[in-house]
Amino acid sequence: MADLATNFNGIQSPNPFWLASGPPTNCGEQVMRAFDAGWGGAVWKTLGVPVVNVSSRLAAVDYSGNKMSGLNNIELITDRPLEANFKEIYAVKKRYPNHAVIVSLMMESKAEWKEIIQRAEDAGADGLELNFGCPHGMCERGMGSSVGQEPKVLELITSWVMEYATTPVLVKLTPNTGDILVPGLAAVEGGADGISLINTIKSVIGVDLNTLVPLPNVGGQSTNGGYCGPAVKPIALYMLSALAREPKINIPISGIGGIATWQDAAEFLALGATSIQVCTAVMHYGYRIVEDLIDGLSNYLDDQGMKSVTELIGRAARNIKDWGDLDLNYGVVPKIDAETCIGCQLCYIACLDGGHQCIHTRQNPCQAFHGESDHGANPRLEPAPPVMHKPDGKVHENVPFIDENECVGCNLCSLVCPVPGCITMVEIPHTRGKESWNERVAKGLG
Amino acid sequence: MNRDYSLNDNRLETRLEDAKPLYSESEAKIEANRCLYCFDAPCIKACPTGIDIPAFIRKIASGNIRGSAKTIFRSNILGASTARVCPVEELCSGACVYNDLDHKPIQIGRLQRFAVHQALALEREHGRPLFTVAPPVHKKVALIGAGPASLSCGAYLALEGVATILYEKSDLPGGLNVTGIAPYKFMAEDALNEVNWLKKYGLDIRTGVEIGDELTVSDLLKENDAVFLGIGLGQDTFPGIPGEDLEHVFGATALIRRIKEDPGFELPDDLHKVVIVGGGNTAIDIARELALLGVPEVDIVYRRTEAVMPGYRHELNHAREEGVRLLEKQTPVRIEKAADGTLDLFTEHTDTKESTVHHADWIVMAIGQKKFAADIVPGLDVDEKGRVVVDETTRRTSVPNLYAGGDCINGGKEVVNAVADGREAAYAMIKSWGLQPVNTAEKPGSNSHG
Ligand SMILES: Cc1cc2nc3c(=O)[nH]c(=O)nc-3n(C[C@H](O)[C@H](O)[C@H](O)COP(=O)(O)OP(=O)(O)OC[C@H]3O[C@@H](n4cnc5c(N)ncnc54)[C@H](O)[C@@H]3O)c2cc1C
Ligand SMILES: Cc1cc2nc3c(=O)[nH]c(=O)nc-3n(C[C@H](O)[C@H](O)[C@H](O)COP(=O)(O)O)c2cc1C
Ligand code: SF4
Ligand code: SF4
Ligand code: SF4
C-alpha cells in the first residue's frame, strides 16, 4: 500500500485528510471520534472573541434528486468559551500525538493576536490557520474576508503572526476576490508557511417562494452567506492551480472546497495540494467517509505504481497552460458506439440547439441551415440501414450519426450522453504540426 | 492440492438461464447511486454476515471496486456465491428503506455480484492479490466438510496465517453450493471457481476423505489446535409410507444433485407429471427446476396451508408463474404402482380425511434431511432435533476445541448463515490463542480500514 504520510511544511499527519475548520471540528470529543475514524488531521473551528450564532443558519441546493450539492451557511466563528476550546485541544493532542491539530484563529488587534497564538501553542497546536476568508458577518466587523480582500492588511497581519508563532502558519484565503494570486503573494510576502484555500463563496442560496424570505430564514429575514460543497470544487481547483503554477508561491497549499470522494482528493493533490480539507461532505455523511477517501486513494496510487502520495502532488498542474499556448491544430471528433447507444437522442438535441448542428438522426431531415453545404435543403439521411442489435435483441433505429466535417469537436455530445463509453472523442490525425495562438501572433498571423 | 476443480459441460443444469444476470457497469452505477447511504442501515442488520452494505455500494459509485470487494469479503469471504444464492428479498433488500417509500429496494445482491466479479477480474489481470495473508502463527486447524461453513472458517483462518486442512468426503468441495443451489441462481462451476480462488490464499482441501472411518474426529482433535465441524445435513428423509422405495420415487436433494453434477443425466422424454411432497424451499426449488426443464405438470403436495409453509413467498410466486401448482392440506399415505407403470400417490386431507389419488411419473420427497453429527462425534451435545449445540458467539461445542457451524447447527438455513458461523468460529479461535485477527471482521457491521 502506498505511503500516505504527509509533511506539510513541518506539520506531520498519518494521511493528507484533514477536517476543515467548521462544525465537524467544534469540540474535542468530535475531533477524537474523527481521528478514530481515520482522519489524519483537523483544523479546529475558528477561535476568536466568541460570538453569538443565529438560528437557523444553513440552507442547501439539491440537484436532480441529489441532496446538498451546494451548501450555504451564515455561521460565524466559535460560540464556545476559549477556555473550553483550549482545554479540549490539549486533551486531543495528549491522546493523539501523531495526528495534526491546526488551530484556526481570527482576531483584530496585534495584542489580541499575540495572546491567542500563545494560548493555542501552549495547548499543543501543531500549526495555526489564519481565517482571512469568512465572507459573512465577521467581514462586517473588519475581519475574515475583509482581510483576505485587502492584500496590504493581509500581509501586515500575517507578519504580526509570524513574529509570535513558533509552529507553522497557514493563511486561509477567500475566493471572493478578483485575482487569487494577489492575496496568495501577499501571504508569501508576510512570511506564511502555507496557504489553505478556498473558504466559502459569498452567496444567496435561494428564496422560499411561499414566504418570499430568502434562505436560511432567521425570523423572516436572511443575509448573504458562504457557499461550499460539491458545487464549488471547480472554483477551488482553479484557484489552487493558479497558485501552484506561480513560481513565487513557494509554500505548500492545503486544498479545500467540495471534496467528497477520493477522486476529488486525488484531483486536488494532482493540481498541487499537499493536504486535503473537508467540511460539507462530513456534515452530510459523517466522519466515516474517510474510510473510502483513504482506501480509494491508496488503491489509486497502487494502480498508478506510485509509492507515496507525494509523487502525485502537482503532477497535473504542469499541464495547465495559458490559452494562447494551446495547439490550434489539434482536433477531436465524436464516435458513437451504435451497439451501446440507447437512442435517447440527447446528443442530437444538444448539438442541434446548443452546439453546431452536426449530429443527425436517420429518421428526420436536418432542420438547420448550413450555408453552402446546407443539408437542411438536401436532407442527408445516412443510406446504410439502422445498425445496433442490442444483446437483448432490441433494435434501435434512432442511433444518431455525426457530420464530422461540420463538427467543431466541442465535447458537448459526449458530456450529455447518459451511457458510459458510448460517445468517444477521437483525435483527428494531421500533419500540420503544432501551432498556438501566441506562435501565430509572433509570426504576424491573426 | 493445487489442482483446480472443474466439471464436465454436459450437465442438465447448464440448460437453465441465469435469473439475475451480471450488471453492466452502467446498470451498477445507476443502482449504486440510488442507495441513500443510510446510517445504521437496516440492510446491514438484516445480513447474517453483517456486510457494511452502504459502504460497499458507495465504493461502487465512487469507482473504488477493489475497496468495495474487500469491504464485502472481510465480513463474508463467500461474497461471490452469497451475492447470488442469498434470498435477498427476505434479508438485506427486504429490509431496505426503499420498501417504505414504496419503491423498488436496492438490488443489493446484484451490486455485490458486480463488485466481487469486477474485483476478482482485476485481481487476475494485475496479479495483485486483494488480501495479504498474515505471517504464519504456528497453529493448525482441521475442518470437516468443505461446504460453505468450513470454506468460510478455513479461508479466514488461512488469511490469518493458520495452517488449515479441509477434509471432504465427496470428490468435489463446495457442499450444497455445488450440489444443491438452483441453477438459475448459481451453477456448480461458479461455486468451484470460488473454491479455486480461495485455494490461492492457502486453503488445503483433501477430497474423498470421510471423517469417521479411518480418520476420526478424536484423531483430528489430538493432532490440531482446533477442529471445525461443517458437515451440513445428511441424506433426504422419507415419510415412512408404503411404496416409498419404489422405482421413480426420489429424494429431492439427490435428484437436484444429479441435475447439477451428473454428466449426461437427462429427464426421460415421456416424463409428463411429477408430484413433489413437502413445503419448504427445497420442494419449491426442485419443482421450479423440473418445470423450467420442460416437465408439463408439476404439483407440490403439502400437508398444511400456504400461509404457514416455510418456503418463501417470492419463490412460490415464481414457481406459479412457471406453471407449478400447490395442493394444500394433503398428507401422503401410500404409493402404489399403477397398471400403466406410472405411480399413484394416495393422500389424505388433513382435516376432512378425504382421500385423493395423484397419478405421476415421478414422486419426489422434499421433507428434510438427516442429522448425523452425533454419529461421528461421540459425546457431542445435540438438541432434540439433532442440531449440534454451540455457544452463540464463539460457535464452540460441548467437546473441547471442537467448533461447529452451518446446517449441522441450525438444521438447514442459508449459505450466508454458514459463512457467518465460519467467520465467527475463526475469529473466536484466533482470539482464544491471544492473537489479533487482521483480515477478519469481528461481528456484523464492525467496520475497520483495510
Ligand atoms: C436444495 C437446496 C437448495 C438450497 N438453496 C439455497 C439458496 O438458494 N440459497 C442459500 O443461501 N441456501 C440454500 N440452501 C442451503 C445451503 O445450501 C446450506 O445452508 C449451506 O450449504 C450449508 O453449508 P454447510 O457448510 O453447513 O453444509 P453443506 O453445504 O451441506 O456442506 C457440508 C459438506 O460436508 C461434507 N461432509 C459431511 N460429512 C462429512 C464427513 N464425515 N467427512 C468429510 N466430509 C463430510 C459433505 O459432503 C458436504 O460437502 C439450499 C439447500 C438445499 C438442500
Ligand atoms: C457551517 C460552516 C461553518 C464554517 N465555519 C468556518 C470557520 O469557523 N472557519 C473557517 O475557516 N472556515 C469555516 N467554514 C468553511 C470551511 O472550512 C471550508 O473552507 C468550506 O466549507 C469549503 O469546504 P467544503 O466544500 O468541504 O465544505 C465553515 C463552513 C460551514 C459550512
Ligand atoms: S441538524 Fe442538528 S443542530 Fe441542525 S437543526 Fe437539525 S437538529 Fe438542530
Ligand atoms: S446521447 Fe448517447 S445514448 Fe443517447 S442517443 Fe446520443 S449517443 Fe446514443
Ligand atoms: S437500506 Fe437501502 S438505501 Fe439504505 S443503505 Fe441499505 S441498500 Fe442503501
Coordinates of C-alpha atoms in Angstrom, one line a residue, chain A:
Chain A
M1 CA 0.0 0.0 0.0
A2 CA 1.3 3.5 -0.9
D3 CA 2.6 5.7 1.9
L4 CA 0.0 8.3 2.7
A5 CA 2.0 10.1 5.4
T6 CA 2.0 13.8 4.9
N7 CA 4.5 16.5 5.9
F8 CA 3.0 19.9 5.4
N9 CA 6.0 22.2 6.0
G10 CA 6.6 20.6 9.4
I11 CA 3.0 19.6 10.2
Q12 CA 3.0 15.8 10.2
S13 CA -0.1 13.7 9.7
P14 CA -0.6 10.0 9.0
N15 CA -2.5 10.9 5.8
P16 CA -3.4 14.0 3.9
F17 CA -7.0 14.1 5.0
W18 CA -7.8 16.9 7.4
L19 CA -11.1 18.2 8.6
A20 CA -11.6 21.8 7.6
S21 CA -12.5 24.4 10.2
G22 CA -16.2 24.2 10.8
P23 CA -18.9 22.3 12.7
P24 CA -17.1 18.9 12.4
T25 CA -14.3 20.4 14.5
N26 CA -16.3 22.3 17.0
C27 CA -15.1 20.4 20.1
G28 CA -12.6 17.8 21.3
E29 CA -15.0 14.9 21.6
Q30 CA -15.8 15.3 17.9
V31 CA -12.2 15.6 16.8
M32 CA -11.3 12.4 18.8
R33 CA -14.0 10.4 17.1
A34 CA -12.8 11.8 13.7
F35 CA -9.3 10.6 14.4
D36 CA -10.6 7.2 15.5
A37 CA -12.5 7.1 12.2
G38 CA -9.2 7.7 10.3
W39 CA -8.8 11.4 9.7
G40 CA -5.2 12.5 9.7
G41 CA -5.7 16.0 11.0
A42 CA -8.2 18.6 12.0
V43 CA -8.3 22.4 11.7
W44 CA -10.2 23.5 14.8
K45 CA -13.3 25.6 14.4
T46 CA -12.1 29.2 14.3
L47 CA -11.3 30.7 17.7
G48 CA -11.5 34.4 18.4
V49 CA -13.7 36.5 20.7
P50 CA -16.6 34.1 21.0
V51 CA -19.8 35.2 19.2
V52 CA -23.5 34.5 19.3
N53 CA -24.6 32.5 16.3
V54 CA -28.1 32.7 14.8
S55 CA -30.8 30.1 14.1
S56 CA -31.4 28.9 11.5
R57 CA -28.1 29.1 9.7
L58 CA -27.8 26.5 6.8
A59 CA -29.6 26.1 3.5
A60 CA -28.8 23.9 0.5
V61 CA -29.2 23.3 -3.2
D62 CA -30.5 19.9 -4.2
Y63 CA -29.8 18.9 -7.8
S64 CA -31.6 16.2 -9.7
G65 CA -32.7 14.4 -6.6
N66 CA -29.3 14.6 -5.0
K67 CA -29.3 16.3 -1.7
M68 CA -26.9 19.1 -0.8
S69 CA -24.9 19.6 -4.0
G70 CA -24.2 23.0 -2.6
L71 CA -24.4 24.3 1.0
N72 CA -24.7 27.8 2.3
N73 CA -24.1 28.9 5.8
I74 CA -24.3 32.1 7.9
E75 CA -22.5 30.6 10.9
L76 CA -19.7 32.7 12.4
I77 CA -16.7 31.6 14.4
T78 CA -16.8 29.6 17.7
D79 CA -19.6 30.4 20.1
R80 CA -18.0 28.4 22.9
P81 CA -15.7 29.8 25.6
L82 CA -12.0 29.9 24.6
E83 CA -11.0 28.2 27.9
A84 CA -13.1 25.1 27.0
N85 CA -11.6 25.0 23.5
F86 CA -8.0 25.2 24.7
K87 CA -8.6 22.5 27.3
E88 CA -10.0 20.2 24.7
I89 CA -7.2 20.9 22.2
Y90 CA -4.8 19.9 25.0
A91 CA -6.7 16.7 25.7
V92 CA -6.8 15.8 22.0
K93 CA -3.1 16.3 21.5
K94 CA -2.3 14.3 24.5
R95 CA -4.3 11.3 23.3
Y96 CA -3.4 11.7 19.6
P97 CA 0.2 12.9 19.5
N98 CA 0.7 11.7 15.9
H99 CA -2.4 13.4 14.4
A100 CA -2.3 17.1 13.3
V101 CA -4.3 19.6 15.2
I102 CA -4.2 23.0 13.5
V103 CA -6.0 25.8 15.3
S104 CA -7.9 28.3 13.2
L105 CA -7.7 31.9 14.5
M106 CA -9.4 35.2 13.9
M107 CA -8.5 38.4 15.9
E108 CA -8.4 42.1 15.4
S109 CA -5.5 43.9 17.2
K110 CA -1.9 42.9 17.3
A111 CA -2.0 42.4 21.1
E112 CA -5.0 40.1 20.7
W113 CA -3.2 38.0 18.1
K114 CA -0.2 37.7 20.3
E115 CA -2.2 36.4 23.2
I116 CA -4.3 33.9 21.3
I117 CA -1.3 32.5 19.4
Q118 CA 0.4 31.9 22.7
R119 CA -2.6 30.1 24.2
A120 CA -3.1 27.9 21.1
E121 CA 0.5 26.9 21.1
D122 CA 0.5 26.2 24.8
A123 CA -2.5 24.0 24.3
G124 CA -0.4 21.9 21.9
A125 CA -1.4 23.1 18.4
D126 CA 0.8 21.6 15.6
G127 CA 0.1 24.7 13.5
L128 CA -2.1 27.7 13.1
E129 CA -4.5 28.7 10.3
L130 CA -5.5 32.4 9.9
N131 CA -9.1 32.7 8.9
F132 CA -9.0 35.6 6.4
G133 CA -11.8 34.0 4.4
C134 CA -15.2 34.1 6.2
P135 CA -17.4 36.1 3.8
H136 CA -20.3 36.8 6.1
G137 CA -20.8 38.6 9.4
M138 CA -17.1 38.6 10.5
C139 CA -16.2 40.7 7.5
E140 CA -18.7 43.3 8.6
R141 CA -16.6 43.5 11.7
G142 CA -13.4 44.1 9.7
M143 CA -12.2 40.5 10.0
G144 CA -12.4 37.3 7.8
S145 CA -12.7 38.1 4.1
S146 CA -12.4 41.8 4.6
V147 CA -8.8 41.0 5.5
G148 CA -8.4 38.5 2.7
Q149 CA -9.6 41.0 0.1
E150 CA -7.0 43.7 1.2
P151 CA -3.5 42.4 0.3
K152 CA -1.8 45.1 2.4
V153 CA -3.8 44.2 5.5
L154 CA -3.4 40.5 4.9
E155 CA 0.4 40.8 4.6
L156 CA 0.6 43.0 7.7
I157 CA -1.4 40.7 10.0
T158 CA 0.5 37.7 8.6
S159 CA 3.8 39.3 9.5
W160 CA 2.5 40.1 13.1
V161 CA 1.6 36.5 13.5
M162 CA 4.9 35.3 12.2
E163 CA 6.6 37.4 14.9
Y164 CA 4.9 35.4 17.6
A165 CA 4.2 31.9 16.2
T166 CA 6.6 29.1 16.7
T167 CA 4.5 26.5 14.8
P168 CA 3.8 26.5 11.1
V169 CA 1.3 29.1 10.0
L170 CA -1.3 28.7 7.1
V171 CA -3.1 31.6 5.7
K172 CA -6.7 30.6 4.6
L173 CA -7.7 32.6 1.6
T174 CA -11.1 33.8 0.4
P175 CA -12.2 33.1 -3.1
N176 CA -14.2 36.4 -3.1
T177 CA -11.5 38.3 -4.9
G178 CA -10.6 39.3 -8.5
D179 CA -7.2 37.6 -8.8
I180 CA -6.3 34.9 -6.3
L181 CA -2.6 35.5 -7.0
V182 CA -2.8 38.9 -5.2
P183 CA -3.7 37.6 -1.7
G184 CA -1.6 34.5 -2.4
L185 CA 1.6 36.5 -3.0
A186 CA 0.7 38.8 0.0
A187 CA 0.6 35.7 2.2
V188 CA 4.1 34.7 1.0
E189 CA 5.4 38.2 1.5
G190 CA 4.0 38.2 5.0
G191 CA 6.1 35.1 5.7
A192 CA 3.4 32.4 5.9
D193 CA 4.5 28.7 5.9
G194 CA 1.5 27.6 3.9
I195 CA -1.8 28.6 2.2
S196 CA -5.2 26.9 2.5
L197 CA -8.0 27.6 0.1
I198 CA -10.8 28.1 -0.5
N199 CA -13.1 29.4 2.2
T200 CA -16.7 29.8 1.2
I201 CA -18.1 31.9 -1.6
K202 CA -20.4 34.8 -1.0
S203 CA -23.9 33.6 -1.9
V204 CA -27.6 33.9 -1.6
I205 CA -28.8 30.3 -1.9
G206 CA -32.4 30.6 -2.7
V207 CA -35.8 32.0 -1.8
D208 CA -38.7 30.4 -0.1
L209 CA -41.3 31.1 -2.7
N210 CA -44.2 30.8 -0.2
T211 CA -42.9 33.4 2.2
L212 CA -40.6 35.2 -0.2
V213 CA -38.0 35.1 2.5
P214 CA -34.5 34.2 1.2
L215 CA -32.8 31.2 2.9
P216 CA -31.8 30.4 5.5
N217 CA -34.6 32.1 7.3
V218 CA -33.8 34.0 10.6
G219 CA -37.1 35.3 11.9
G220 CA -38.5 36.3 8.5
Q221 CA -35.2 37.7 7.2
S222 CA -31.9 36.4 5.8
T223 CA -28.4 37.6 4.9
N224 CA -25.8 36.6 2.4
G225 CA -23.9 33.5 3.4
G226 CA -20.9 31.4 2.3
Y227 CA -21.3 28.7 -0.4
C228 CA -19.5 25.4 -0.2
G229 CA -20.0 21.7 -1.0
P230 CA -19.6 19.7 -4.3
A231 CA -20.7 22.7 -6.4
V232 CA -17.7 24.8 -5.6
K233 CA -15.0 22.3 -6.4
P234 CA -14.1 23.6 -9.9
I235 CA -13.6 27.1 -8.5
A236 CA -11.4 25.8 -5.8
L237 CA -9.4 23.7 -8.3
Y238 CA -8.8 26.7 -10.5
M239 CA -7.6 28.8 -7.6
L240 CA -5.4 26.0 -6.4
S241 CA -3.8 25.5 -9.8
A242 CA -3.3 29.2 -10.3
L243 CA -1.2 29.4 -7.1
A244 CA 0.5 26.1 -7.9
R245 CA 1.7 27.3 -11.3
E246 CA 3.1 30.6 -9.9
P247 CA 6.8 30.1 -9.0
K248 CA 6.8 32.8 -6.4
I249 CA 4.3 30.8 -4.4
N250 CA 6.9 28.5 -2.9
I251 CA 5.0 27.2 0.2
P252 CA 2.7 24.2 0.4
I253 CA -1.1 24.5 -0.2
S254 CA -3.9 22.8 1.6
G255 CA -6.7 22.2 -0.8
I256 CA -10.4 22.8 0.3
G257 CA -13.7 23.1 -1.5
G258 CA -16.3 20.5 -2.3
I259 CA -14.1 17.4 -1.7
A260 CA -16.4 14.4 -1.1
T261 CA -14.7 11.4 -2.7
W262 CA -11.1 10.1 -3.1
Q263 CA -11.2 11.1 -6.7
D264 CA -11.9 14.7 -5.7
A265 CA -9.0 14.5 -3.3
A266 CA -6.7 13.0 -5.9
E267 CA -7.5 15.8 -8.3
F268 CA -6.6 18.4 -5.6
L269 CA -3.3 16.6 -5.0
A270 CA -2.6 16.4 -8.7
L271 CA -3.2 20.1 -9.0
G272 CA -0.7 20.9 -6.3
A273 CA -2.3 20.5 -2.9
T274 CA -0.2 18.9 -0.2
S275 CA -3.1 18.2 2.2
I276 CA -6.8 18.0 1.8
Q277 CA -9.5 19.6 3.9
V278 CA -13.2 18.5 4.1
C279 CA -16.2 20.2 5.7
T280 CA -19.5 19.8 3.9
A281 CA -19.2 16.1 2.9
V282 CA -18.6 15.3 6.6
M283 CA -21.6 17.4 7.6
H284 CA -23.6 15.3 5.1
Y285 CA -22.4 11.8 5.8
G286 CA -20.2 11.9 8.9
Y287 CA -16.6 11.1 9.6
R288 CA -17.0 7.6 8.2
I289 CA -16.4 8.8 4.6
V290 CA -12.7 9.0 5.4
E291 CA -12.5 5.2 5.1
D292 CA -13.2 5.4 1.3
L293 CA -11.1 8.5 1.0
I294 CA -8.1 6.6 2.3
D295 CA -8.9 3.3 0.7
G296 CA -9.7 4.7 -2.7
L297 CA -6.7 7.0 -2.8
S298 CA -4.3 4.2 -1.8
N299 CA -5.8 1.8 -4.3
Y300 CA -5.4 4.5 -6.9
L301 CA -1.8 5.2 -6.0
D302 CA -1.1 1.5 -6.1
D303 CA -2.7 1.2 -9.5
Q304 CA -0.6 4.1 -10.8
G305 CA 2.5 2.5 -9.4
M306 CA 3.1 5.4 -7.0
K307 CA 4.8 4.5 -3.8
S308 CA 3.8 7.6 -1.9
V309 CA 1.2 10.3 -2.1
T310 CA 3.9 12.9 -2.5
E311 CA 4.5 11.5 -6.0
L312 CA 1.1 12.7 -7.1
I313 CA 1.4 16.3 -5.8
G314 CA 1.3 18.8 -8.6
R315 CA 1.6 16.3 -11.4
A316 CA -1.4 17.7 -13.3
A317 CA -0.6 21.4 -12.6
R318 CA 2.2 21.4 -15.1
N319 CA -0.3 20.5 -17.8
I320 CA -2.3 23.7 -17.3
K321 CA -1.2 26.4 -19.7
D322 CA -2.4 29.8 -20.9
W323 CA -5.0 29.6 -23.6
G324 CA -2.5 31.3 -26.0
D325 CA -0.2 28.3 -25.7
L326 CA -2.7 25.7 -26.7
D327 CA -2.3 23.9 -30.0
L328 CA -4.8 25.3 -32.5
N329 CA -4.2 22.4 -34.9
Y330 CA -5.3 19.7 -32.5
G331 CA -8.9 18.4 -33.1
V332 CA -11.2 15.6 -32.0
V333 CA -14.5 14.2 -33.3
P334 CA -17.1 12.1 -31.6
K335 CA -17.6 8.4 -32.5
I336 CA -20.9 6.9 -31.4
D337 CA -20.9 3.2 -30.4
A338 CA -24.1 2.0 -32.1
E339 CA -24.1 -1.2 -30.0
T340 CA -24.4 0.5 -26.7
C341 CA -26.4 3.6 -27.8
I342 CA -29.9 3.6 -26.3
G343 CA -31.2 6.0 -28.8
C344 CA -32.2 8.8 -26.3
Q345 CA -31.0 11.4 -28.8
L346 CA -29.9 13.7 -26.1
C347 CA -26.7 14.3 -28.1
Y348 CA -28.7 15.2 -31.2
I349 CA -30.8 17.8 -29.5
A350 CA -27.8 19.2 -27.6
C351 CA -25.8 19.7 -30.7
L352 CA -28.8 21.0 -32.7
D353 CA -29.8 23.6 -30.2
G354 CA -26.7 24.2 -28.1
G355 CA -23.9 23.2 -30.4
H356 CA -23.0 23.3 -34.0
Q357 CA -25.9 21.4 -35.8
C358 CA -23.7 18.5 -36.8
I359 CA -25.5 15.4 -35.3
H360 CA -28.3 13.9 -37.4
T361 CA -30.9 11.3 -37.0
R362 CA -31.7 8.7 -39.5
Q363 CA -35.4 9.5 -39.5
N364 CA -35.6 13.3 -39.8
P365 CA -34.0 15.6 -42.3
C366 CA -31.7 18.2 -40.7
Q367 CA -33.5 21.3 -39.7
A368 CA -30.6 23.6 -39.7
F369 CA -29.3 25.9 -42.4
H370 CA -25.7 25.4 -43.2
G371 CA -25.0 28.0 -45.9
E372 CA -23.3 26.5 -48.9
S373 CA -23.1 23.0 -47.6
D374 CA -26.7 23.1 -46.5
H375 CA -28.1 19.7 -45.9
G376 CA -31.3 21.2 -44.5
A377 CA -32.5 21.7 -48.0
N378 CA -30.8 18.4 -49.1
P379 CA -31.6 16.1 -46.3
R380 CA -28.6 13.9 -45.8
L381 CA -30.0 10.8 -44.4
E382 CA -27.4 8.1 -43.9
P383 CA -28.0 5.4 -46.6
A384 CA -27.0 2.5 -44.5
P385 CA -29.7 0.6 -42.6
P386 CA -30.1 1.2 -38.9
V387 CA -27.4 -0.8 -37.1
M388 CA -27.5 -1.8 -33.5
H389 CA -28.5 -5.1 -32.3
K390 CA -28.5 -4.9 -28.5
P391 CA -27.7 -8.1 -26.7
D392 CA -31.3 -8.2 -25.5
G393 CA -32.4 -8.4 -29.2
K394 CA -33.9 -4.9 -29.3
V395 CA -33.2 -2.9 -32.4
H396 CA -32.8 0.8 -32.1
E397 CA -33.5 2.8 -35.2
N398 CA -32.7 6.1 -33.6
V399 CA -29.0 5.9 -33.3
P400 CA -27.8 9.4 -34.5
F401 CA -24.7 9.9 -36.7
I402 CA -22.1 12.7 -36.8
D403 CA -21.3 15.0 -39.7
E404 CA -17.6 15.0 -39.0
N405 CA -16.9 17.9 -41.4
E406 CA -19.2 20.2 -39.6
C407 CA -18.2 19.1 -36.1
V408 CA -16.0 21.5 -34.1
G409 CA -15.0 18.9 -31.5
C410 CA -16.5 20.7 -28.5
N411 CA -17.3 17.6 -26.4
L412 CA -20.9 18.5 -25.6
C413 CA -22.5 15.4 -27.1
S414 CA -20.1 13.2 -25.1
L415 CA -21.0 15.1 -21.9
V416 CA -24.7 14.7 -22.2
C417 CA -24.7 11.1 -23.3
P418 CA -26.0 9.0 -20.4
V419 CA -24.3 5.8 -21.5
P420 CA -20.8 5.4 -20.2
G421 CA -18.3 5.0 -23.1
C422 CA -20.9 5.3 -25.8
I423 CA -19.6 8.5 -27.3
T424 CA -15.8 8.7 -27.5
M425 CA -13.9 11.7 -28.7
V426 CA -11.3 10.6 -31.1
E427 CA -8.2 12.6 -32.1
I428 CA -8.1 13.6 -35.8
P429 CA -4.7 12.8 -37.3
H430 CA -3.0 15.6 -39.2
T431 CA 0.5 16.5 -40.4
R432 CA 0.4 20.3 -39.9
G433 CA 2.4 20.2 -36.7
K434 CA 1.6 22.2 -33.6
E435 CA 0.7 25.9 -33.7
S436 CA -0.5 28.1 -30.8
W437 CA -2.2 31.5 -30.9
N438 CA 0.9 33.1 -29.4
E439 CA 3.1 31.5 -32.1
R440 CA 0.7 32.8 -34.8
V441 CA 0.9 36.3 -33.3
A442 CA 4.6 36.1 -33.2
K443 CA 4.6 35.2 -36.9
G444 CA 2.4 38.1 -37.6
L445 CA -0.7 36.0 -38.4
G446 CA -4.1 36.6 -36.8

